[in-house]
Amino acid sequence: MIAATGLRWILTLLFCALAAYGLWRAFAARSHAWSTRLAHGLHAVMALAMFAMAWSWGMDLPASPQVVFFSAAAVWFVVAALALPTGPGPRGRALAGALPHAVMTGAMAWMAAAMSSGMSMGATGGGQAHDMPGMDMSAPGALATMTLSGTGDRWSAGLLALLLLALALGWLAKGFDTGRTTPRVTGDASSGGAAHAAWDLGCHWLMALGMAVMFAVMV
């Protein structure tokens, strides 16, 4: 749904790289709990879905399975934090750490539903525009080929963009803190775990930032 070629390719490369990292973390980290590997896998699926949504052919993908899948993923993050072993930390801290991921997957479900019911394909270049019920055409030269038509939906997209931007900034700050405190001893197991944690936080930051951009262009 991104009309600007440069932005579309930047987001494409970003989400593909995040998907590759998520798949690597899901399948390479055999020593991790199955719930941790599943979380990485879900992040990879989210990145692939965002990659598809950046292109016009993403509109041809069935919306209902995406809504169901990402809604279930959002619930799973919360249930896993409440029901599965969390280590030595308190349960509330685990829930606080899971809520941002639940928000992101819930936002994915909302975007999939909005793209199927409240957006339109706009004319870019010499293409033709097709009006559809409840949808608006984008202005020539706009960043998005599709924009939300309802005022409530546009406000929701804007608020989600701001929320995702706030999550991105929080993960960025936490990633810098984790990176600075990572032990520099080569071969130290704790050093490797802290490095992976810093990389994970960096990927969460990029994912939230990319999603914030996608929601912003829908407004």
C-alpha atoms as a PDB file:
ATOM      1  CA  MET A   1       0.000   0.000   0.000  1.00  0.00           C
ATOM      2  CA  ILE A   2       3.080   2.257  -0.125  1.00  0.00           C
ATOM      3  CA  ALA A   3       3.131   4.398  -3.265  1.00  0.00           C
ATOM      4  CA  ALA A   4       6.558   5.975  -2.725  1.00  0.00           C
ATOM      5  CA  THR A   5       8.992   3.560  -4.350  1.00  0.00           C
ATOM      6  CA  GLY A   6      11.936   4.415  -2.112  1.00  0.00           C
ATOM      7  CA  LEU A   7       9.974   4.046   1.124  1.00  0.00           C
ATOM      8  CA  ARG A   8       8.383   0.825  -0.087  1.00  0.00           C
ATOM      9  CA  TRP A   9      11.759  -0.761  -0.789  1.00  0.00           C
ATOM     10  CA  ILE A  10      13.264   0.487   2.474  1.00  0.00           C
ATOM     11  CA  LEU A  11      10.411  -1.125   4.407  1.00  0.00           C
ATOM     12  CA  THR A  12      10.642  -4.262   2.275  1.00  0.00           C
ATOM     13  CA  LEU A  13      14.334  -4.718   3.056  1.00  0.00           C
ATOM     14  CA  LEU A  14      13.721  -3.905   6.718  1.00  0.00           C
ATOM     15  CA  PHE A  15      10.909  -6.415   7.214  1.00  0.00           C
ATOM     16  CA  CYS A  16      12.674  -9.144   5.214  1.00  0.00           C
ATOM     17  CA  ALA A  17      15.797  -8.725   7.360  1.00  0.00           C
ATOM     18  CA  LEU A  18      13.683  -8.871  10.533  1.00  0.00           C
ATOM     19  CA  ALA A  19      11.902 -11.992   9.277  1.00  0.00           C
ATOM     20  CA  ALA A  20      15.235 -13.677   8.559  1.00  0.00           C
ATOM     21  CA  TYR A  21      16.524 -12.793  12.022  1.00  0.00           C
ATOM     22  CA  GLY A  22      13.341 -14.054  13.691  1.00  0.00           C
ATOM     23  CA  LEU A  23      13.510 -17.361  11.826  1.00  0.00           C
ATOM     24  CA  TRP A  24      17.179 -17.750  12.694  1.00  0.00           C
ATOM     25  CA  ARG A  25      16.475 -17.144  16.382  1.00  0.00           C
ATOM     26  CA  ALA A  26      13.504 -19.531  16.275  1.00  0.00           C
ATOM     27  CA  PHE A  27      15.363 -22.466  14.734  1.00  0.00           C
ATOM     28  CA  ALA A  28      18.983 -21.896  15.789  1.00  0.00           C
ATOM     29  CA  ALA A  29      18.383 -21.448  19.526  1.00  0.00           C
ATOM     30  CA  ARG A  30      17.617 -25.079  20.353  1.00  0.00           C
ATOM     31  CA  SER A  31      18.555 -24.548  23.992  1.00  0.00           C
ATOM     32  CA  HIS A  32      15.796 -21.991  24.482  1.00  0.00           C
ATOM     33  CA  ALA A  33      12.336 -22.865  25.742  1.00  0.00           C
ATOM     34  CA  TRP A  34       9.741 -23.687  23.107  1.00  0.00           C
ATOM     35  CA  SER A  35       7.804 -20.550  24.085  1.00  0.00           C
ATOM     36  CA  THR A  36      10.832 -18.385  23.327  1.00  0.00           C
ATOM     37  CA  ARG A  37      11.313 -20.009  19.929  1.00  0.00           C
ATOM     38  CA  LEU A  38       7.606 -19.604  19.203  1.00  0.00           C
ATOM     39  CA  ALA A  39       7.795 -15.901  20.074  1.00  0.00           C
ATOM     40  CA  HIS A  40      10.664 -15.444  17.608  1.00  0.00           C
ATOM     41  CA  GLY A  41       8.662 -17.330  14.994  1.00  0.00           C
ATOM     42  CA  LEU A  42       5.656 -15.082  15.539  1.00  0.00           C
ATOM     43  CA  HIS A  43       7.843 -12.021  15.094  1.00  0.00           C
ATOM     44  CA  ALA A  44       9.103 -13.472  11.809  1.00  0.00           C
ATOM     45  CA  VAL A  45       5.530 -14.014  10.602  1.00  0.00           C
ATOM     46  CA  MET A  46       4.648 -10.439  11.607  1.00  0.00           C
ATOM     47  CA  ALA A  47       7.586  -9.116   9.606  1.00  0.00           C
ATOM     48  CA  LEU A  48       6.561 -11.125   6.538  1.00  0.00           C
ATOM     49  CA  ALA A  49       2.979  -9.864   6.844  1.00  0.00           C
ATOM     50  CA  MET A  50       4.190  -6.260   7.080  1.00  0.00           C
ATOM     51  CA  PHE A  51       6.377  -6.827   4.015  1.00  0.00           C
ATOM     52  CA  ALA A  52       3.302  -8.004   2.089  1.00  0.00           C
ATOM     53  CA  MET A  53       1.223  -5.059   3.282  1.00  0.00           C
ATOM     54  CA  ALA A  54       3.757  -2.623   1.828  1.00  0.00           C
ATOM     55  CA  TRP A  55       2.838  -3.816  -1.685  1.00  0.00           C
ATOM     56  CA  SER A  56      -0.440  -3.552  -3.543  1.00  0.00           C
ATOM     57  CA  TRP A  57      -0.657  -7.330  -3.982  1.00  0.00           C
ATOM     58  CA  GLY A  58      -0.867  -7.586  -0.210  1.00  0.00           C
ATOM     59  CA  MET A  59      -4.486  -6.501  -0.578  1.00  0.00           C
ATOM     60  CA  ASP A  60      -5.192  -9.769  -2.415  1.00  0.00           C
ATOM     61  CA  LEU A  61      -4.225 -11.868   0.602  1.00  0.00           C
ATOM     62  CA  PRO A  62      -7.228 -13.124   2.639  1.00  0.00           C
ATOM     63  CA  ALA A  63      -7.789 -10.812   5.595  1.00  0.00           C
ATOM     64  CA  SER A  64      -9.821 -13.074   7.879  1.00  0.00           C
ATOM     65  CA  PRO A  65      -7.067 -15.664   8.499  1.00  0.00           C
ATOM     66  CA  GLN A  66      -4.650 -12.835   9.286  1.00  0.00           C
ATOM     67  CA  VAL A  67      -7.064 -11.249  11.747  1.00  0.00           C
ATOM     68  CA  VAL A  68      -7.658 -14.576  13.510  1.00  0.00           C
ATOM     69  CA  PHE A  69      -3.961 -15.495  13.562  1.00  0.00           C
ATOM     70  CA  PHE A  70      -2.663 -12.190  14.928  1.00  0.00           C
ATOM     71  CA  SER A  71      -5.525 -11.867  17.410  1.00  0.00           C
ATOM     72  CA  ALA A  72      -4.666 -15.319  18.735  1.00  0.00           C
ATOM     73  CA  ALA A  73      -0.976 -14.358  18.849  1.00  0.00           C
ATOM     74  CA  ALA A  74      -1.795 -11.260  20.907  1.00  0.00           C
ATOM     75  CA  VAL A  75      -3.746 -13.389  23.395  1.00  0.00           C
ATOM     76  CA  TRP A  76      -0.936 -15.960  23.489  1.00  0.00           C
ATOM     77  CA  PHE A  77       1.681 -13.392  24.527  1.00  0.00           C
ATOM     78  CA  VAL A  78      -0.455 -12.398  27.510  1.00  0.00           C
ATOM     79  CA  VAL A  79      -1.411 -15.971  28.467  1.00  0.00           C
ATOM     80  CA  ALA A  80       2.200 -17.159  28.167  1.00  0.00           C
ATOM     81  CA  ALA A  81       3.376 -14.392  30.492  1.00  0.00           C
ATOM     82  CA  LEU A  82       0.720 -15.318  33.047  1.00  0.00           C
ATOM     83  CA  ALA A  83       0.831 -19.111  32.834  1.00  0.00           C
ATOM     84  CA  LEU A  84       4.297 -20.249  31.737  1.00  0.00           C
ATOM     85  CA  PRO A  85       7.425 -20.285  33.912  1.00  0.00           C
ATOM     86  CA  THR A  86       9.127 -16.894  33.829  1.00  0.00           C
ATOM     87  CA  GLY A  87      12.348 -17.569  35.734  1.00  0.00           C
ATOM     88  CA  PRO A  88      13.411 -15.763  38.891  1.00  0.00           C
ATOM     89  CA  GLY A  89      11.679 -12.480  38.045  1.00  0.00           C
ATOM     90  CA  PRO A  90       8.185 -11.562  39.254  1.00  0.00           C
ATOM     91  CA  ARG A  91       5.146 -12.436  37.181  1.00  0.00           C
ATOM     92  CA  GLY A  92       4.226  -8.764  36.796  1.00  0.00           C
ATOM     93  CA  ARG A  93       7.528  -8.011  35.102  1.00  0.00           C
ATOM     94  CA  ALA A  94       6.945 -10.848  32.627  1.00  0.00           C
ATOM     95  CA  LEU A  95       3.478  -9.496  31.858  1.00  0.00           C
ATOM     96  CA  ALA A  96       4.833  -5.974  31.393  1.00  0.00           C
ATOM     97  CA  GLY A  97       7.394  -7.353  28.954  1.00  0.00           C
ATOM     98  CA  ALA A  98       4.753  -9.296  27.016  1.00  0.00           C
ATOM     99  CA  LEU A  99       2.202  -6.496  26.681  1.00  0.00           C
ATOM    100  CA  PRO A 100       4.135  -4.532  24.005  1.00  0.00           C
ATOM    101  CA  HIS A 101       4.286  -7.678  21.855  1.00  0.00           C
ATOM    102  CA  ALA A 102       0.566  -8.229  22.406  1.00  0.00           C
ATOM    103  CA  VAL A 103      -0.063  -4.630  21.328  1.00  0.00           C
ATOM    104  CA  MET A 104       1.998  -5.130  18.162  1.00  0.00           C
ATOM    105  CA  THR A 105       0.244  -8.345  17.162  1.00  0.00           C
ATOM    106  CA  GLY A 106      -3.137  -6.831  18.003  1.00  0.00           C
ATOM    107  CA  ALA A 107      -2.255  -3.856  15.810  1.00  0.00           C
ATOM    108  CA  MET A 108      -1.409  -6.291  13.022  1.00  0.00           C
ATOM    109  CA  ALA A 109      -4.874  -7.826  13.313  1.00  0.00           C
ATOM    110  CA  TRP A 110      -6.445  -4.354  13.210  1.00  0.00           C
ATOM    111  CA  MET A 111      -4.428  -3.367  10.134  1.00  0.00           C
ATOM    112  CA  ALA A 112      -5.385  -6.537   8.268  1.00  0.00           C
ATOM    113  CA  ALA A 113      -9.062  -5.875   8.984  1.00  0.00           C
ATOM    114  CA  ALA A 114      -8.772  -2.199   8.032  1.00  0.00           C
ATOM    115  CA  MET A 115      -7.001  -2.944   4.759  1.00  0.00           C
ATOM    116  CA  SER A 116      -9.766  -5.304   3.692  1.00  0.00           C
ATOM    117  CA  SER A 117     -12.702  -3.070   4.587  1.00  0.00           C
ATOM    118  CA  GLY A 118     -11.723   0.589   4.823  1.00  0.00           C
ATOM    119  CA  MET A 119      -9.132   1.367   2.170  1.00  0.00           C
ATOM    120  CA  SER A 120      -8.937   1.895  -1.567  1.00  0.00           C
ATOM    121  CA  MET A 121      -6.454   1.606  -4.355  1.00  0.00           C
ATOM    122  CA  GLY A 122      -5.489   5.026  -5.645  1.00  0.00           C
ATOM    123  CA  ALA A 123      -4.123   5.915  -9.029  1.00  0.00           C
ATOM    124  CA  THR A 124      -0.382   6.356  -9.179  1.00  0.00           C
ATOM    125  CA  GLY A 125       1.458   7.157 -12.342  1.00  0.00           C
ATOM    126  CA  GLY A 126      -0.820   6.100 -15.192  1.00  0.00           C
ATOM    127  CA  GLY A 127      -2.750   3.482 -13.236  1.00  0.00           C
ATOM    128  CA  GLN A 128      -6.488   3.467 -12.774  1.00  0.00           C
ATOM    129  CA  ALA A 129      -8.268   3.949  -9.465  1.00  0.00           C
ATOM    130  CA  HIS A 130     -11.163   1.758  -8.438  1.00  0.00           C
ATOM    131  CA  ASP A 131     -13.661   3.114  -5.933  1.00  0.00           C
ATOM    132  CA  MET A 132     -14.974   0.635  -3.401  1.00  0.00           C
ATOM    133  CA  PRO A 133     -17.607   1.040  -0.677  1.00  0.00           C
ATOM    134  CA  GLY A 134     -16.232   2.797   2.394  1.00  0.00           C
ATOM    135  CA  MET A 135     -12.926   3.638   0.772  1.00  0.00           C
ATOM    136  CA  ASP A 136     -11.126   6.761  -0.414  1.00  0.00           C
ATOM    137  CA  MET A 137      -8.681   7.392  -3.228  1.00  0.00           C
ATOM    138  CA  SER A 138      -5.251   8.695  -2.313  1.00  0.00           C
ATOM    139  CA  ALA A 139      -4.117  11.995  -3.725  1.00  0.00           C
ATOM    140  CA  PRO A 140      -1.539  11.877  -6.518  1.00  0.00           C
ATOM    141  CA  GLY A 141       1.959  11.797  -5.070  1.00  0.00           C
ATOM    142  CA  ALA A 142       0.771  10.567  -1.673  1.00  0.00           C
ATOM    143  CA  LEU A 143       2.918   8.148   0.285  1.00  0.00           C
ATOM    144  CA  ALA A 144       0.167   5.534   0.327  1.00  0.00           C
ATOM    145  CA  THR A 145      -1.903   4.178  -2.545  1.00  0.00           C
ATOM    146  CA  MET A 146      -4.638   3.436   0.010  1.00  0.00           C
ATOM    147  CA  THR A 147      -5.899   5.574   2.868  1.00  0.00           C
ATOM    148  CA  LEU A 148      -8.561   5.010   5.496  1.00  0.00           C
ATOM    149  CA  SER A 149     -11.867   6.697   4.818  1.00  0.00           C
ATOM    150  CA  GLY A 150     -13.576   6.763   8.227  1.00  0.00           C
ATOM    151  CA  THR A 151     -12.612   9.456  10.720  1.00  0.00           C
ATOM    152  CA  GLY A 152     -12.628   6.957  13.591  1.00  0.00           C
ATOM    153  CA  ASP A 153     -10.408   4.552  11.692  1.00  0.00           C
ATOM    154  CA  ARG A 154      -7.973   7.325  10.801  1.00  0.00           C
ATOM    155  CA  TRP A 155      -7.783   8.426  14.431  1.00  0.00           C
ATOM    156  CA  SER A 156      -7.228   4.823  15.487  1.00  0.00           C
ATOM    157  CA  ALA A 157      -4.423   4.421  12.958  1.00  0.00           C
ATOM    158  CA  GLY A 158      -2.811   7.656  14.128  1.00  0.00           C
ATOM    159  CA  LEU A 159      -2.989   6.656  17.787  1.00  0.00           C
ATOM    160  CA  LEU A 160      -1.558   3.224  17.006  1.00  0.00           C
ATOM    161  CA  ALA A 161       1.270   4.881  15.074  1.00  0.00           C
ATOM    162  CA  LEU A 162       2.105   7.044  18.099  1.00  0.00           C
ATOM    163  CA  LEU A 163       1.878   4.060  20.454  1.00  0.00           C
ATOM    164  CA  LEU A 164       4.181   1.990  18.241  1.00  0.00           C
ATOM    165  CA  LEU A 165       6.614   4.892  18.012  1.00  0.00           C
ATOM    166  CA  ALA A 166       6.668   5.099  21.814  1.00  0.00           C
ATOM    167  CA  LEU A 167       7.331   1.354  22.023  1.00  0.00           C
ATOM    168  CA  ALA A 168      10.117   1.729  19.469  1.00  0.00           C
ATOM    169  CA  LEU A 169      11.808   4.480  21.469  1.00  0.00           C
ATOM    170  CA  GLY A 170      11.503   2.419  24.659  1.00  0.00           C
ATOM    171  CA  TRP A 171      13.092  -0.627  23.025  1.00  0.00           C
ATOM    172  CA  LEU A 172      15.828   1.552  21.513  1.00  0.00           C
ATOM    173  CA  ALA A 173      16.748   2.995  24.908  1.00  0.00           C
ATOM    174  CA  LYS A 174      16.654  -0.424  26.556  1.00  0.00           C
ATOM    175  CA  GLY A 175      18.773  -1.877  23.764  1.00  0.00           C
ATOM    176  CA  PHE A 176      21.456   0.776  24.258  1.00  0.00           C
ATOM    177  CA  ASP A 177      21.448   0.120  28.016  1.00  0.00           C
ATOM    178  CA  THR A 178      21.741  -3.631  27.469  1.00  0.00           C
ATOM    179  CA  GLY A 179      24.517  -3.193  24.930  1.00  0.00           C
ATOM    180  CA  ARG A 180      26.539  -0.954  27.225  1.00  0.00           C
ATOM    181  CA  THR A 181      26.334  -3.435  30.115  1.00  0.00           C
ATOM    182  CA  THR A 182      27.139  -6.507  28.004  1.00  0.00           C
ATOM    183  CA  PRO A 183      30.281  -8.299  29.279  1.00  0.00           C
ATOM    184  CA  ARG A 184      33.166  -8.098  26.803  1.00  0.00           C
ATOM    185  CA  VAL A 185      34.744 -11.436  27.768  1.00  0.00           C
ATOM    186  CA  THR A 186      35.064 -13.559  24.623  1.00  0.00           C
ATOM    187  CA  GLY A 187      33.502 -16.987  24.961  1.00  0.00           C
ATOM    188  CA  ASP A 188      31.593 -16.064  28.118  1.00  0.00           C
ATOM    189  CA  ALA A 189      28.091 -17.592  28.010  1.00  0.00           C
ATOM    190  CA  SER A 190      26.587 -14.603  29.788  1.00  0.00           C
ATOM    191  CA  SER A 191      28.183 -12.325  27.204  1.00  0.00           C
ATOM    192  CA  GLY A 192      26.530 -14.254  24.367  1.00  0.00           C
ATOM    193  CA  GLY A 193      23.130 -14.159  26.058  1.00  0.00           C
ATOM    194  CA  ALA A 194      23.349 -10.429  26.705  1.00  0.00           C
ATOM    195  CA  ALA A 195      24.423  -9.802  23.127  1.00  0.00           C
ATOM    196  CA  HIS A 196      21.424 -11.747  21.834  1.00  0.00           C
ATOM    197  CA  ALA A 197      19.184  -9.774  24.185  1.00  0.00           C
ATOM    198  CA  ALA A 198      20.566  -6.505  22.799  1.00  0.00           C
ATOM    199  CA  TRP A 199      20.060  -7.685  19.222  1.00  0.00           C
ATOM    200  CA  ASP A 200      16.505  -8.805  20.051  1.00  0.00           C
ATOM    201  CA  LEU A 201      15.712  -5.389  21.500  1.00  0.00           C
ATOM    202  CA  GLY A 202      17.152  -3.730  18.413  1.00  0.00           C
ATOM    203  CA  CYS A 203      14.951  -5.869  16.183  1.00  0.00           C
ATOM    204  CA  HIS A 204      11.885  -5.058  18.295  1.00  0.00           C
ATOM    205  CA  TRP A 205      12.760  -1.378  17.898  1.00  0.00           C
ATOM    206  CA  LEU A 206      13.004  -1.664  14.113  1.00  0.00           C
ATOM    207  CA  MET A 207       9.792  -3.671  13.888  1.00  0.00           C
ATOM    208  CA  ALA A 208       7.827  -1.153  15.951  1.00  0.00           C
ATOM    209  CA  LEU A 209       9.328   1.738  13.979  1.00  0.00           C
ATOM    210  CA  GLY A 210       8.473   0.143  10.645  1.00  0.00           C
ATOM    211  CA  MET A 211       4.940  -0.581  11.811  1.00  0.00           C
ATOM    212  CA  ALA A 212       4.563   3.007  13.033  1.00  0.00           C
ATOM    213  CA  VAL A 213       5.478   4.240   9.562  1.00  0.00           C
ATOM    214  CA  MET A 214       2.946   1.860   7.973  1.00  0.00           C
ATOM    215  CA  PHE A 215       0.179   3.099  10.273  1.00  0.00           C
ATOM    216  CA  ALA A 216       1.143   6.733   9.706  1.00  0.00           C
ATOM    217  CA  VAL A 217       0.751   6.479   5.933  1.00  0.00           C
ATOM    218  CA  MET A 218      -2.757   5.027   6.401  1.00  0.00           C
ATOM    219  CA  VAL A 219      -3.995   8.248   8.016  1.00  0.00           C
END
